[in-house]
Coordinates of C-alpha atoms in Angstrom, one line a residue:
Chain R
M1 CA 3.3 145.8 -76.4
K2 CA 6.6 144.8 -74.8
K3 CA 5.0 141.4 -73.9
I4 CA 3.8 140.8 -77.5
F5 CA 7.3 141.7 -78.7
S6 CA 9.0 139.3 -76.4
A7 CA 6.6 136.6 -77.3
L8 CA 7.3 137.2 -81.0
L9 CA 10.9 137.1 -80.3
A10 CA 10.6 133.8 -78.5
V11 CA 8.7 132.3 -81.3
T12 CA 11.2 133.5 -83.9
L13 CA 14.1 132.2 -81.8
S14 CA 12.6 128.8 -81.3
L15 CA 11.7 128.6 -85.0
A16 CA 15.3 129.5 -85.8
A17 CA 16.5 126.8 -83.3
F18 CA 14.0 124.4 -84.9
G19 CA 15.5 125.1 -88.3
I20 CA 19.1 124.9 -87.6
N21 CA 18.9 122.1 -85.1
P22 CA 17.3 119.0 -86.6
V23 CA 17.6 117.1 -83.3
L24 CA 14.8 119.2 -81.9
A25 CA 12.7 118.5 -84.8
E26 CA 12.5 114.7 -84.1
D27 CA 9.3 113.5 -85.5
K28 CA 6.9 112.1 -83.0
P29 CA 4.9 109.0 -83.0
K30 CA 1.1 109.4 -82.8
V31 CA 0.9 106.6 -80.4
V32 CA 3.2 104.6 -78.2
R33 CA 2.2 100.9 -78.2
F34 CA 3.1 99.2 -75.0
G35 CA 2.9 95.5 -74.4
S36 CA 3.2 93.4 -71.3
P37 CA 2.1 90.0 -70.1
G38 CA -1.6 89.7 -69.5
S39 CA -4.0 87.2 -68.0
S40 CA -6.4 85.1 -70.0
Y41 CA -9.0 87.8 -69.4
G42 CA -6.8 90.5 -70.9
K43 CA -5.9 92.1 -67.6
P44 CA -2.3 93.0 -66.8
L45 CA -0.4 90.3 -65.0
G46 CA 2.1 92.4 -63.2
A47 CA 0.6 95.8 -62.4
G48 CA 3.2 97.7 -60.4
Q49 CA 4.4 100.7 -62.5
I50 CA 1.6 100.1 -65.0
G51 CA -1.0 100.5 -62.3
F52 CA 0.4 103.9 -61.3
I53 CA 0.8 105.1 -64.9
Q54 CA -2.8 104.3 -65.6
A55 CA -4.3 105.4 -62.2
R56 CA -2.4 108.7 -62.0
N57 CA -2.4 109.5 -65.8
L58 CA 1.3 109.8 -65.7
F59 CA 1.6 109.1 -69.5
E60 CA -1.0 111.7 -70.4
E61 CA 0.7 114.2 -68.1
E62 CA 3.9 113.9 -70.0
F63 CA 2.7 113.4 -73.6
K64 CA -0.7 115.1 -73.8
K65 CA 0.7 118.4 -75.1
D66 CA 2.2 116.5 -78.1
G67 CA -1.0 114.7 -78.8
I68 CA 0.7 111.3 -78.3
T69 CA -1.5 108.6 -76.9
I70 CA -0.6 105.2 -75.4
E71 CA -2.0 101.9 -76.4
W72 CA -2.0 99.2 -73.7
N73 CA -1.6 95.6 -74.8
F74 CA -1.9 92.9 -72.2
I75 CA -0.8 89.9 -74.1
K76 CA -2.4 86.6 -73.2
A77 CA 0.6 84.6 -74.4
T78 CA 2.6 86.4 -71.7
G79 CA 6.3 87.0 -72.1
P80 CA 6.8 84.8 -75.1
G81 CA 3.8 86.7 -76.7
V82 CA 5.5 90.0 -75.9
N83 CA 8.5 88.8 -77.9
E84 CA 6.4 87.9 -80.9
A85 CA 4.6 91.3 -80.7
L86 CA 8.0 93.1 -80.7
S87 CA 9.3 91.0 -83.6
N88 CA 6.3 91.7 -85.9
N89 CA 6.2 95.4 -84.9
S90 CA 2.9 95.4 -83.2
I91 CA 4.3 97.0 -80.1
D92 CA 7.1 99.5 -79.5
I93 CA 7.9 99.1 -75.8
G94 CA 7.5 96.0 -73.8
S95 CA 7.9 94.7 -70.3
L96 CA 8.6 91.1 -69.7
G97 CA 10.3 88.6 -67.4
D98 CA 13.9 87.4 -67.3
L99 CA 13.5 84.2 -69.3
P100 CA 11.4 85.6 -72.2
S101 CA 13.4 88.8 -72.5
I102 CA 16.7 87.0 -72.6
A103 CA 15.3 84.3 -74.9
G104 CA 14.1 87.0 -77.2
R105 CA 17.4 88.8 -77.3
S106 CA 19.3 85.5 -77.7
G107 CA 17.0 84.6 -80.6
G108 CA 18.1 87.8 -82.4
L109 CA 15.2 90.1 -81.5
K110 CA 16.5 93.7 -81.9
T111 CA 15.7 95.4 -78.7
R112 CA 17.3 97.7 -76.2
L113 CA 17.0 97.1 -72.5
V114 CA 16.3 100.5 -71.0
A115 CA 15.2 99.9 -67.4
V116 CA 14.4 97.3 -64.9
S117 CA 10.6 96.6 -64.9
G118 CA 10.0 94.8 -61.6
R119 CA 11.7 92.3 -59.4
G120 CA 11.1 89.6 -56.8
G121 CA 8.4 87.7 -58.7
N122 CA 7.7 84.5 -56.8
T123 CA 7.1 81.0 -58.1
Y124 CA 4.9 78.6 -56.1
V125 CA 4.7 74.9 -56.4
V126 CA 1.2 73.7 -55.8
V127 CA -0.4 70.2 -55.7
P128 CA -4.0 69.2 -55.3
A129 CA -5.2 69.6 -51.7
D130 CA -5.4 65.8 -51.1
S131 CA -2.2 64.9 -52.9
T132 CA 0.5 62.7 -51.3
I133 CA 3.3 64.8 -52.8
N134 CA 5.1 66.7 -50.1
S135 CA 8.4 67.8 -51.6
I136 CA 10.1 68.6 -54.9
R137 CA 11.7 65.2 -54.8
D138 CA 8.3 63.5 -54.9
L139 CA 7.7 65.1 -58.3
K140 CA 9.8 62.5 -60.0
G141 CA 7.8 60.8 -62.8
K142 CA 4.8 63.0 -62.1
K143 CA 2.8 65.2 -64.5
V144 CA 3.9 68.7 -63.8
G145 CA 2.4 71.8 -65.4
V146 CA 4.2 75.1 -66.1
A147 CA 3.8 77.9 -68.6
L148 CA 6.9 77.2 -70.8
G149 CA 9.0 80.2 -71.7
T150 CA 8.0 82.3 -68.7
Y151 CA 10.0 83.1 -65.6
M152 CA 8.3 80.2 -63.8
H153 CA 9.8 77.8 -66.3
A154 CA 13.2 79.2 -65.4
A155 CA 12.4 78.9 -61.7
L156 CA 11.3 75.3 -62.1
L157 CA 14.7 74.4 -63.5
K158 CA 16.5 76.0 -60.6
I159 CA 14.2 74.4 -58.0
I160 CA 14.3 70.9 -59.4
K161 CA 18.0 71.0 -59.8
D162 CA 18.4 71.6 -56.1
A163 CA 16.3 68.4 -55.5
G164 CA 18.6 66.4 -57.8
L165 CA 16.0 66.2 -60.6
T166 CA 16.2 67.1 -64.2
V167 CA 13.4 67.9 -66.7
R168 CA 13.7 64.3 -68.0
D169 CA 12.5 63.1 -64.6
L170 CA 9.2 65.1 -65.0
N171 CA 6.4 64.6 -67.4
L172 CA 6.3 68.3 -68.2
V173 CA 3.1 69.8 -69.6
S174 CA 2.9 73.4 -70.9
A175 CA -0.2 75.4 -70.3
D176 CA -1.2 79.0 -69.4
S177 CA -1.9 80.0 -65.9
A178 CA -5.7 79.9 -66.1
T179 CA -5.5 76.3 -67.5
L180 CA -3.1 75.2 -64.8
N181 CA -5.2 76.7 -62.1
T182 CA -8.1 74.6 -63.4
A183 CA -5.9 71.5 -63.9
I184 CA -4.9 71.6 -60.3
A185 CA -8.5 71.8 -59.2
T186 CA -9.5 68.9 -61.5
K187 CA -6.3 67.0 -60.7
D188 CA -5.4 66.8 -64.4
V189 CA -1.8 67.6 -63.3
D190 CA 0.0 66.3 -60.2
A191 CA 1.7 69.6 -59.6
A192 CA 2.1 73.0 -61.1
F193 CA 4.6 75.8 -60.9
I194 CA 2.5 79.0 -60.8
S195 CA 2.5 82.6 -59.6
S196 CA 0.9 83.9 -56.4
D197 CA -2.4 82.5 -57.7
A198 CA -1.3 79.7 -55.5
Y199 CA -2.7 81.6 -52.5
T200 CA -6.1 82.0 -54.2
L201 CA -6.2 78.3 -55.0
R202 CA -5.3 77.4 -51.4
S203 CA -7.9 79.7 -50.0
R204 CA -10.5 77.9 -52.2
G205 CA -9.3 74.6 -50.6
V206 CA -8.2 73.0 -53.9
A207 CA -4.4 73.2 -53.5
R208 CA -1.6 72.9 -51.2
I209 CA 1.6 74.9 -51.5
I210 CA 4.7 72.6 -51.2
Y211 CA 7.3 75.1 -52.1
D212 CA 7.7 78.9 -52.7
T213 CA 10.6 81.1 -53.7
K214 CA 9.9 83.7 -51.0
N215 CA 12.7 82.4 -48.8
A216 CA 14.8 80.9 -51.6
P217 CA 17.9 82.8 -52.8
V218 CA 16.9 85.9 -54.7
F219 CA 18.2 84.3 -57.9
Y220 CA 15.1 82.1 -57.8
Q221 CA 12.8 85.1 -58.0
Q222 CA 12.3 86.8 -61.3
S223 CA 13.6 90.2 -62.5
G224 CA 11.8 91.8 -65.4
A225 CA 13.1 94.1 -68.2
L226 CA 11.7 97.1 -70.0
V227 CA 12.7 96.8 -73.6
V228 CA 12.3 99.0 -76.7
R229 CA 12.4 98.0 -80.3
E230 CA 15.7 99.2 -81.6
A231 CA 14.2 100.8 -84.7
F232 CA 11.7 102.7 -82.5
A233 CA 14.4 103.9 -80.2
K234 CA 16.5 105.0 -83.1
R235 CA 13.7 106.9 -84.7
Y236 CA 12.2 108.4 -81.5
P237 CA 14.9 108.7 -78.9
D238 CA 13.3 111.6 -77.2
T239 CA 9.9 109.8 -76.9
V240 CA 11.7 106.8 -75.4
K241 CA 13.5 109.1 -73.0
R242 CA 10.3 110.6 -71.9
F243 CA 8.6 107.2 -71.6
V244 CA 11.4 106.0 -69.4
K245 CA 10.8 109.2 -67.3
V246 CA 7.2 108.2 -66.9
W247 CA 8.3 104.7 -65.9
V248 CA 10.8 106.0 -63.4
K249 CA 8.1 108.2 -61.8
A250 CA 5.8 105.3 -61.5
S251 CA 8.6 103.2 -60.1
Q252 CA 9.1 105.7 -57.4
L253 CA 5.4 105.8 -56.5
A254 CA 5.2 102.0 -56.5
G255 CA 8.3 101.7 -54.3
Q256 CA 7.0 104.2 -51.8
N257 CA 3.4 103.2 -51.1
K258 CA 3.2 99.4 -50.5
A259 CA -0.5 99.5 -49.5
E260 CA -1.5 101.5 -52.6
T261 CA 0.7 99.5 -54.9
L262 CA -0.9 96.3 -53.7
K263 CA -4.4 97.8 -54.1
L264 CA -3.6 98.8 -57.6
N265 CA -2.2 95.4 -58.3
T266 CA -5.7 93.9 -57.7
R267 CA -6.3 95.1 -61.2
T268 CA -4.6 91.9 -62.3
G269 CA -7.7 90.1 -61.0
S270 CA -5.8 88.7 -58.0
P271 CA -7.5 89.3 -54.6
L272 CA -5.8 91.7 -52.2
A273 CA -5.3 89.0 -49.6
T274 CA -3.3 87.0 -52.2
L275 CA -1.1 89.9 -53.1
K276 CA -0.5 90.9 -49.5
E277 CA 0.6 87.4 -48.7
D278 CA 2.9 87.3 -51.7
A279 CA 4.4 90.6 -50.8
E280 CA 4.9 89.8 -47.2
G281 CA 8.4 90.9 -46.2
K282 CA 9.1 92.1 -49.7
S283 CA 10.8 95.5 -50.1
M284 CA 8.8 97.5 -52.6
L285 CA 11.8 99.8 -53.1
F286 CA 13.8 96.8 -54.3
A287 CA 10.9 95.3 -56.3
Y288 CA 10.3 98.4 -58.3
S289 CA 13.7 99.9 -58.6
P290 CA 14.3 100.7 -62.3
V291 CA 18.0 100.9 -61.8
F292 CA 20.6 98.6 -63.3
D293 CA 22.3 97.8 -60.0
E294 CA 24.6 95.0 -59.1
H295 CA 21.8 92.7 -58.3
F296 CA 20.1 93.1 -61.7
L297 CA 23.3 92.8 -63.7
N298 CA 24.4 89.8 -61.8
H299 CA 20.9 88.2 -62.1
Y300 CA 20.9 88.6 -65.9
K301 CA 24.5 87.5 -66.4
R302 CA 24.0 84.4 -64.3
S303 CA 20.6 83.7 -65.9
I304 CA 22.2 83.8 -69.4
G305 CA 24.7 81.2 -68.3
F306 CA 22.0 79.1 -66.6
Y307 CA 19.7 79.2 -69.6
K308 CA 22.5 78.2 -71.9
E309 CA 23.4 75.3 -69.7
N310 CA 19.8 74.1 -69.7
K311 CA 19.4 74.6 -73.4
L312 CA 16.7 77.3 -73.1
I313 CA 18.9 79.6 -75.2
R314 CA 21.6 78.8 -77.7
K315 CA 23.5 82.0 -78.0
T316 CA 24.9 83.9 -75.1
F317 CA 25.6 87.6 -75.2
D318 CA 27.1 90.4 -73.2
I319 CA 24.1 92.3 -71.7
E320 CA 26.1 95.4 -70.9
K321 CA 27.8 95.8 -74.2
E322 CA 25.1 94.4 -76.5
W323 CA 21.8 95.1 -74.9
I324 CA 21.5 97.7 -72.1
D325 CA 21.3 101.3 -73.1
R326 CA 21.6 103.4 -70.0
S327 CA 21.2 106.8 -71.6
Y328 CA 17.4 107.0 -71.3
L329 CA 17.4 105.9 -67.7
D330 CA 20.3 108.2 -66.7
A331 CA 18.6 111.1 -68.4
A332 CA 15.3 110.4 -66.6
L333 CA 16.9 110.0 -63.2
K334 CA 18.7 113.3 -63.7
D335 CA 15.6 115.0 -64.9
L336 CA 13.7 113.9 -61.9
K337 CA 16.6 114.4 -59.5
L338 CA 16.3 110.8 -58.4
E339 CA 19.9 109.7 -59.0
K340 CA 20.2 109.0 -55.3
F341 CA 16.7 107.7 -54.6
W342 CA 17.3 104.0 -55.0
P343 CA 19.9 102.2 -53.1
Q344 CA 22.3 99.9 -55.1
Y345 CA 21.3 96.3 -54.3
D346 CA 24.0 93.7 -54.1
V347 CA 23.9 90.3 -55.6
N348 CA 21.9 89.0 -52.7
G349 CA 19.3 91.8 -53.1
N350 CA 20.5 93.6 -50.0
P351 CA 21.0 97.4 -50.1
K352 CA 24.7 98.3 -50.2
K353 CA 26.0 100.4 -47.4
K354 CA 27.5 103.6 -48.6
Chain W
M1 CA 12.7 55.8 -118.9
K2 CA 15.8 56.8 -116.9
L3 CA 16.1 60.0 -118.8
E4 CA 12.5 60.9 -118.4
Q5 CA 12.8 60.4 -114.6
L6 CA 15.7 62.7 -114.5
K7 CA 13.8 65.3 -116.5
N8 CA 10.9 65.0 -114.1
L9 CA 13.1 65.4 -111.2
T10 CA 14.7 68.5 -112.7
F11 CA 11.3 70.0 -113.3
A12 CA 10.2 69.2 -109.7
L13 CA 13.2 70.9 -108.3
I14 CA 13.1 74.2 -110.2
I15 CA 10.5 76.0 -108.1
P16 CA 11.9 74.9 -104.7
L17 CA 15.3 76.0 -105.8
V18 CA 14.1 79.4 -107.1
L19 CA 12.3 79.9 -103.8
L20 CA 15.3 78.9 -101.8
I21 CA 17.5 81.3 -103.6
A22 CA 14.9 84.1 -103.3
W23 CA 14.6 83.3 -99.6
D24 CA 18.4 83.4 -99.1
V25 CA 18.7 86.7 -101.0
A26 CA 15.8 88.3 -99.1
T27 CA 17.4 87.4 -95.7
R28 CA 20.9 88.5 -96.9
L29 CA 19.6 91.9 -98.0
E30 CA 17.7 92.0 -94.7
L31 CA 14.4 92.6 -96.5
V32 CA 12.8 90.4 -93.8
S33 CA 14.0 90.1 -90.2
A34 CA 15.8 86.9 -89.3
Q35 CA 13.2 86.3 -86.6
L36 CA 10.3 86.4 -88.9
L37 CA 12.1 84.3 -91.6
P38 CA 15.4 82.7 -90.5
P39 CA 18.0 82.5 -93.3
P40 CA 18.4 79.0 -94.9
R41 CA 22.0 78.8 -93.6
M42 CA 20.8 79.3 -90.0
L43 CA 18.2 76.6 -90.5
F44 CA 20.8 74.2 -91.8
E45 CA 23.0 74.8 -88.8
S46 CA 20.0 74.4 -86.4
W47 CA 19.0 71.2 -88.2
L48 CA 22.6 69.8 -87.9
E49 CA 22.7 70.7 -84.2
M50 CA 19.4 69.1 -83.5
Q51 CA 20.4 66.0 -85.5
R52 CA 23.7 65.7 -83.6
N53 CA 22.3 66.0 -80.1
G54 CA 19.6 63.5 -80.9
E55 CA 16.7 66.0 -80.2
L56 CA 15.3 65.4 -83.6
R57 CA 15.6 61.7 -83.7
D58 CA 14.2 61.1 -80.2
N59 CA 11.2 63.3 -80.8
M60 CA 10.6 62.0 -84.3
E61 CA 10.5 58.5 -82.9
V62 CA 7.8 59.5 -80.5
S63 CA 5.7 61.2 -83.2
L64 CA 6.2 58.4 -85.7
L65 CA 5.1 55.8 -83.2
R66 CA 1.9 57.9 -82.6
V67 CA 1.3 58.1 -86.3
V68 CA 1.8 54.4 -86.9
L69 CA -0.5 53.4 -84.0
G70 CA -3.2 55.9 -84.9
F71 CA -2.9 55.0 -88.6
L72 CA -3.1 51.2 -88.1
L73 CA -6.1 51.6 -85.8
G74 CA -7.9 54.1 -88.0
A75 CA -7.1 52.3 -91.3
G76 CA -8.1 49.0 -89.9
V77 CA -11.4 50.1 -88.6
G78 CA -11.9 52.4 -91.6
F79 CA -11.3 49.5 -94.0
L80 CA -13.7 47.1 -92.2
L81 CA -16.4 49.8 -92.0
G82 CA -16.0 50.8 -95.7
A83 CA -15.9 47.1 -96.8
A84 CA -19.0 46.2 -94.7
M85 CA -20.9 49.1 -96.2
G86 CA -19.8 48.2 -99.7
V87 CA -20.5 44.5 -99.5
W88 CA -23.7 44.5 -97.5
R89 CA -26.5 46.7 -98.7
E90 CA -28.2 46.7 -95.3
V91 CA -25.1 47.9 -93.4
E92 CA -24.9 50.8 -95.8
L93 CA -28.5 51.6 -95.4
Y94 CA -28.2 51.8 -91.7
L95 CA -24.8 53.4 -91.4
S96 CA -24.2 55.7 -94.3
P97 CA -26.4 58.7 -93.4
L98 CA -24.9 58.8 -89.9
F99 CA -21.4 58.2 -91.3
N100 CA -21.9 61.0 -93.8
C101 CA -23.1 63.3 -91.1
V102 CA -20.2 62.6 -88.8
R103 CA -17.6 63.0 -91.5
Q104 CA -18.7 66.5 -92.2
V105 CA -17.2 67.6 -88.8
P106 CA -13.6 68.7 -89.3
I107 CA -11.3 66.5 -87.1
V108 CA -10.3 69.5 -85.0
G109 CA -13.9 70.0 -84.2
W110 CA -13.7 66.8 -82.2
L111 CA -10.8 68.1 -80.2
P112 CA -12.7 69.5 -77.2
F113 CA -14.7 66.3 -76.7
L114 CA -11.8 64.0 -77.3
I115 CA -9.8 65.9 -74.7
L116 CA -12.8 65.8 -72.3
W117 CA -13.2 62.0 -72.8
L118 CA -9.7 60.9 -73.1
G119 CA -7.5 63.5 -71.4
I120 CA -4.4 64.8 -73.1
D121 CA -2.2 61.7 -72.9
E122 CA -1.2 59.1 -75.5
L123 CA -4.7 57.6 -75.8
F124 CA -6.1 60.9 -76.9
K125 CA -3.4 61.4 -79.5
V126 CA -3.7 57.9 -81.0
V127 CA -7.5 58.1 -81.1
F128 CA -7.4 61.6 -82.6
I129 CA -5.1 60.4 -85.4
A130 CA -7.2 57.2 -85.9
V131 CA -10.4 59.2 -86.4
G132 CA -8.7 61.3 -89.0
T133 CA -7.4 58.2 -90.8
L134 CA -10.6 56.3 -90.6
I135 CA -12.7 58.7 -92.6
P136 CA -10.8 58.8 -95.9
V137 CA -10.0 55.1 -95.7
S138 CA -13.6 54.0 -95.2
V139 CA -14.9 56.4 -97.8
K140 CA -12.4 55.2 -100.5
T141 CA -12.9 51.6 -99.6
L142 CA -16.7 52.0 -100.0
E143 CA -16.2 53.9 -103.2
G144 CA -13.9 51.2 -104.6
I145 CA -16.2 48.4 -103.8
K146 CA -19.3 50.2 -105.2
G147 CA -17.3 50.9 -108.3
V148 CA -16.8 47.2 -109.2
P149 CA -18.6 47.0 -112.6
A150 CA -21.8 45.0 -112.3
S151 CA -20.8 43.0 -115.4
Y152 CA -17.8 41.6 -113.5
L153 CA -20.0 40.5 -110.7
E154 CA -22.3 38.9 -113.2
V155 CA -19.5 36.9 -114.7
A156 CA -18.6 35.7 -111.2
R157 CA -22.1 34.7 -110.6
V158 CA -22.3 32.9 -114.0
F159 CA -19.2 30.9 -113.1
R160 CA -20.7 30.2 -109.7
F161 CA -17.8 31.7 -107.7
G162 CA -18.4 31.4 -104.0
W163 CA -18.6 34.5 -101.8
A164 CA -15.0 34.4 -100.7
R165 CA -13.7 33.8 -104.2
T166 CA -15.7 36.7 -105.6
L167 CA -14.3 38.9 -103.0
R168 CA -10.7 37.7 -103.6
T169 CA -10.7 37.5 -107.4
V170 CA -13.1 40.2 -108.4
I171 CA -14.0 42.8 -105.7
I172 CA -10.6 43.3 -104.0
P173 CA -8.5 43.7 -107.2
C174 CA -11.1 46.1 -108.6
A175 CA -11.4 48.1 -105.5
L176 CA -7.7 48.1 -104.6
P177 CA -6.7 51.3 -106.4
S178 CA -9.3 53.2 -104.6
I179 CA -8.5 51.6 -101.2
V180 CA -4.8 52.5 -101.7
T181 CA -5.7 56.0 -102.5
G182 CA -7.7 56.1 -99.2
L183 CA -4.7 54.8 -97.3
R184 CA -2.5 57.5 -98.8
L185 CA -5.0 60.1 -97.9
G186 CA -5.3 58.6 -94.4
L187 CA -1.6 58.5 -93.9
S188 CA -1.1 62.2 -94.8
E189 CA -4.0 63.1 -92.6
A190 CA -2.5 61.1 -89.7
W191 CA 0.8 62.8 -90.1
M192 CA -0.8 66.2 -90.0
L193 CA -2.9 65.4 -87.0
V194 CA 0.0 64.2 -84.9
V195 CA 1.5 67.6 -85.1
G196 CA -1.9 69.1 -84.2
A197 CA -2.3 66.8 -81.2
E198 CA 1.2 67.5 -80.0
L199 CA 0.6 71.3 -80.2
V200 CA -2.3 70.8 -77.8
A201 CA -0.3 69.1 -75.1
A202 CA 2.7 66.8 -75.1
S203 CA 5.9 66.2 -73.3
A204 CA 7.7 64.9 -76.4
G205 CA 7.3 64.7 -80.2
I206 CA 8.2 67.0 -83.0
G207 CA 5.1 69.2 -82.4
N208 CA 6.2 69.6 -78.8
V209 CA 9.7 70.6 -79.9
M210 CA 8.0 73.3 -82.0
T211 CA 5.8 74.5 -79.2
I212 CA 8.8 74.9 -76.8
A213 CA 10.9 76.6 -79.5
R214 CA 8.1 79.1 -80.1
R215 CA 7.8 79.9 -76.4
L216 CA 11.6 80.4 -76.3
F217 CA 11.7 82.5 -79.4
Q218 CA 13.7 80.0 -81.5
T219 CA 12.0 80.7 -84.8
D220 CA 14.7 78.7 -86.6
V221 CA 13.8 75.6 -84.7
V222 CA 10.1 76.1 -85.4
L223 CA 10.9 76.3 -89.1
V224 CA 13.2 73.3 -89.0
G225 CA 10.3 71.4 -87.5
V226 CA 8.0 72.5 -90.4
I227 CA 10.5 71.3 -93.0
V228 CA 11.2 68.0 -91.2
I229 CA 7.4 67.4 -91.1
A230 CA 7.0 68.2 -94.8
V231 CA 9.9 66.0 -95.9
T232 CA 8.9 63.1 -93.7
G233 CA 5.3 63.4 -94.8
Y234 CA 6.4 63.4 -98.4
L235 CA 8.7 60.4 -97.9
M236 CA 5.9 58.4 -96.2
D237 CA 3.6 59.2 -99.1
R238 CA 6.2 58.1 -101.6
L239 CA 6.6 54.8 -99.7
L240 CA 2.9 54.1 -100.0
G241 CA 3.2 55.2 -103.6
L242 CA 5.8 52.5 -104.3
L243 CA 3.7 50.0 -102.5
E244 CA 0.8 50.9 -104.8
L245 CA 3.0 50.5 -107.8
R246 CA 4.1 47.1 -106.6
L247 CA 0.5 46.0 -105.9
L248 CA -1.1 47.6 -108.9
G249 CA 1.7 47.6 -111.4
W250 CA -0.4 45.4 -113.7
R251 CA -2.9 48.3 -114.2
R252 CA -0.2 50.5 -115.6
A253 CA 1.2 47.7 -117.7
N254 CA -2.2 47.2 -119.1
G255 CA -2.3 50.8 -120.3
A256 CA -4.4 52.2 -117.5
H257 CA -1.8 54.9 -117.0

């Protein structure tokens, strides 16, 4: 009897709270539509957190009680496609690389940057196996393929600049990664700037790697962003907060278990050997830290300047004042007691000593 | 005459102006997001910027060169083909079923094979444009020649005109209006196809500018591209229209208006 009474009391109280505090009564979306770059076969390109969210049902664990489901969109047009999907409201939350996310924001896309979505993405320069090209300098006047608007496009500009070349020195051809992989095999391009697919091409004997960003300054590697449509964040702040919590959980798992992360990343369609070689010497903790640390902030600020200089964007902006919203991440870290879990990485990507 | 022209111009401008104002108002009231439809002001600024830094001129030069080469090639071959079919019955007998079959295929349907055969460089683009130009030019040339009234040819025969003279004084003047129509159709086709070819793969050209802008989320630049293409296409058509007037002015003067 006493139990029933207290249960009734609890219900009444919560109802009262519901009535007087409209914040608690935030309406909930039926579905959270998530989008990230995908391969030509509709598989995710960068698995990382996504792999863990899917494999461990982290999203369902958090949202099942509210009946909220998640819709995964792995967009073939990669980062630029994620921007388009955000702009025409076909997704709510997206994960994308540095160049597309900054280009989107610079182009006036109304998003909030709520967490870091993955760092250390490498770019590889491959040439057909029997090519005479041996260095970046040799690319002068050659037909070079890259997926324009992706982080590899940004990496290309940095890499050729070091070799004293500009885009005008190259015959630049834009194509998606699947096309470029074929084009290298059929020698339709003289060189291509691609992802770790380079290792797969090399193991098939069709390509040679003449350059990679593994040992280049960390600025040459990509840093991704988790962004939310501003209208969605305004309407469902609590849902966004909980989504970021799921993301942070997945980031922790991805950062802790290198072997498992790489295994899950084979969902991208890349063979394990390729992923292992790509991640050789890479700190998973660094790669999957969701935190806006010195490295990330510096990377984005410097990138904005660099893109502007290279006419990839026309408007610059202040990422801290105009884009980042730390409230979701701060709340998630606090909820999960992970405020101290990730080291702060400095501009060179090294953990700062406390 | 002057007054009538002015009146026509006013009528022609009413709808574009109304649309422009509606567009501006819609963006000012934020009924549509600036990314889905950039405001006219923003487009004007982007256009000015692209004009100033030479981006527009450089790329338009490349595209126009492709159009001119493709058009000349396509119109030349198309005219000869159409004329041959029109003048010689045997040629028409042999070629026209095949030709009519082939022209049913939309030009973009040839894309995969053209790329396979010719790669994605200049040759592909010029041939792609030429194929698109060839078809309307040859069809209209054939039509024009077939449309020469039999009585005219009879007169020529009665006066014992030679083959060349018949062609020069009877067939060509009669067929010219139709041929010019073919050229105009061919030119507008060529201009549309250059953009298509450049969207496939290119390292320069107005279509390429639009592809890059799309990848970098510069919707305004994409739309500037669309407008520049429309205006250039219109001007090129007007130019041919003036040529037509020059060549065929006598028809209008004779009340064929």
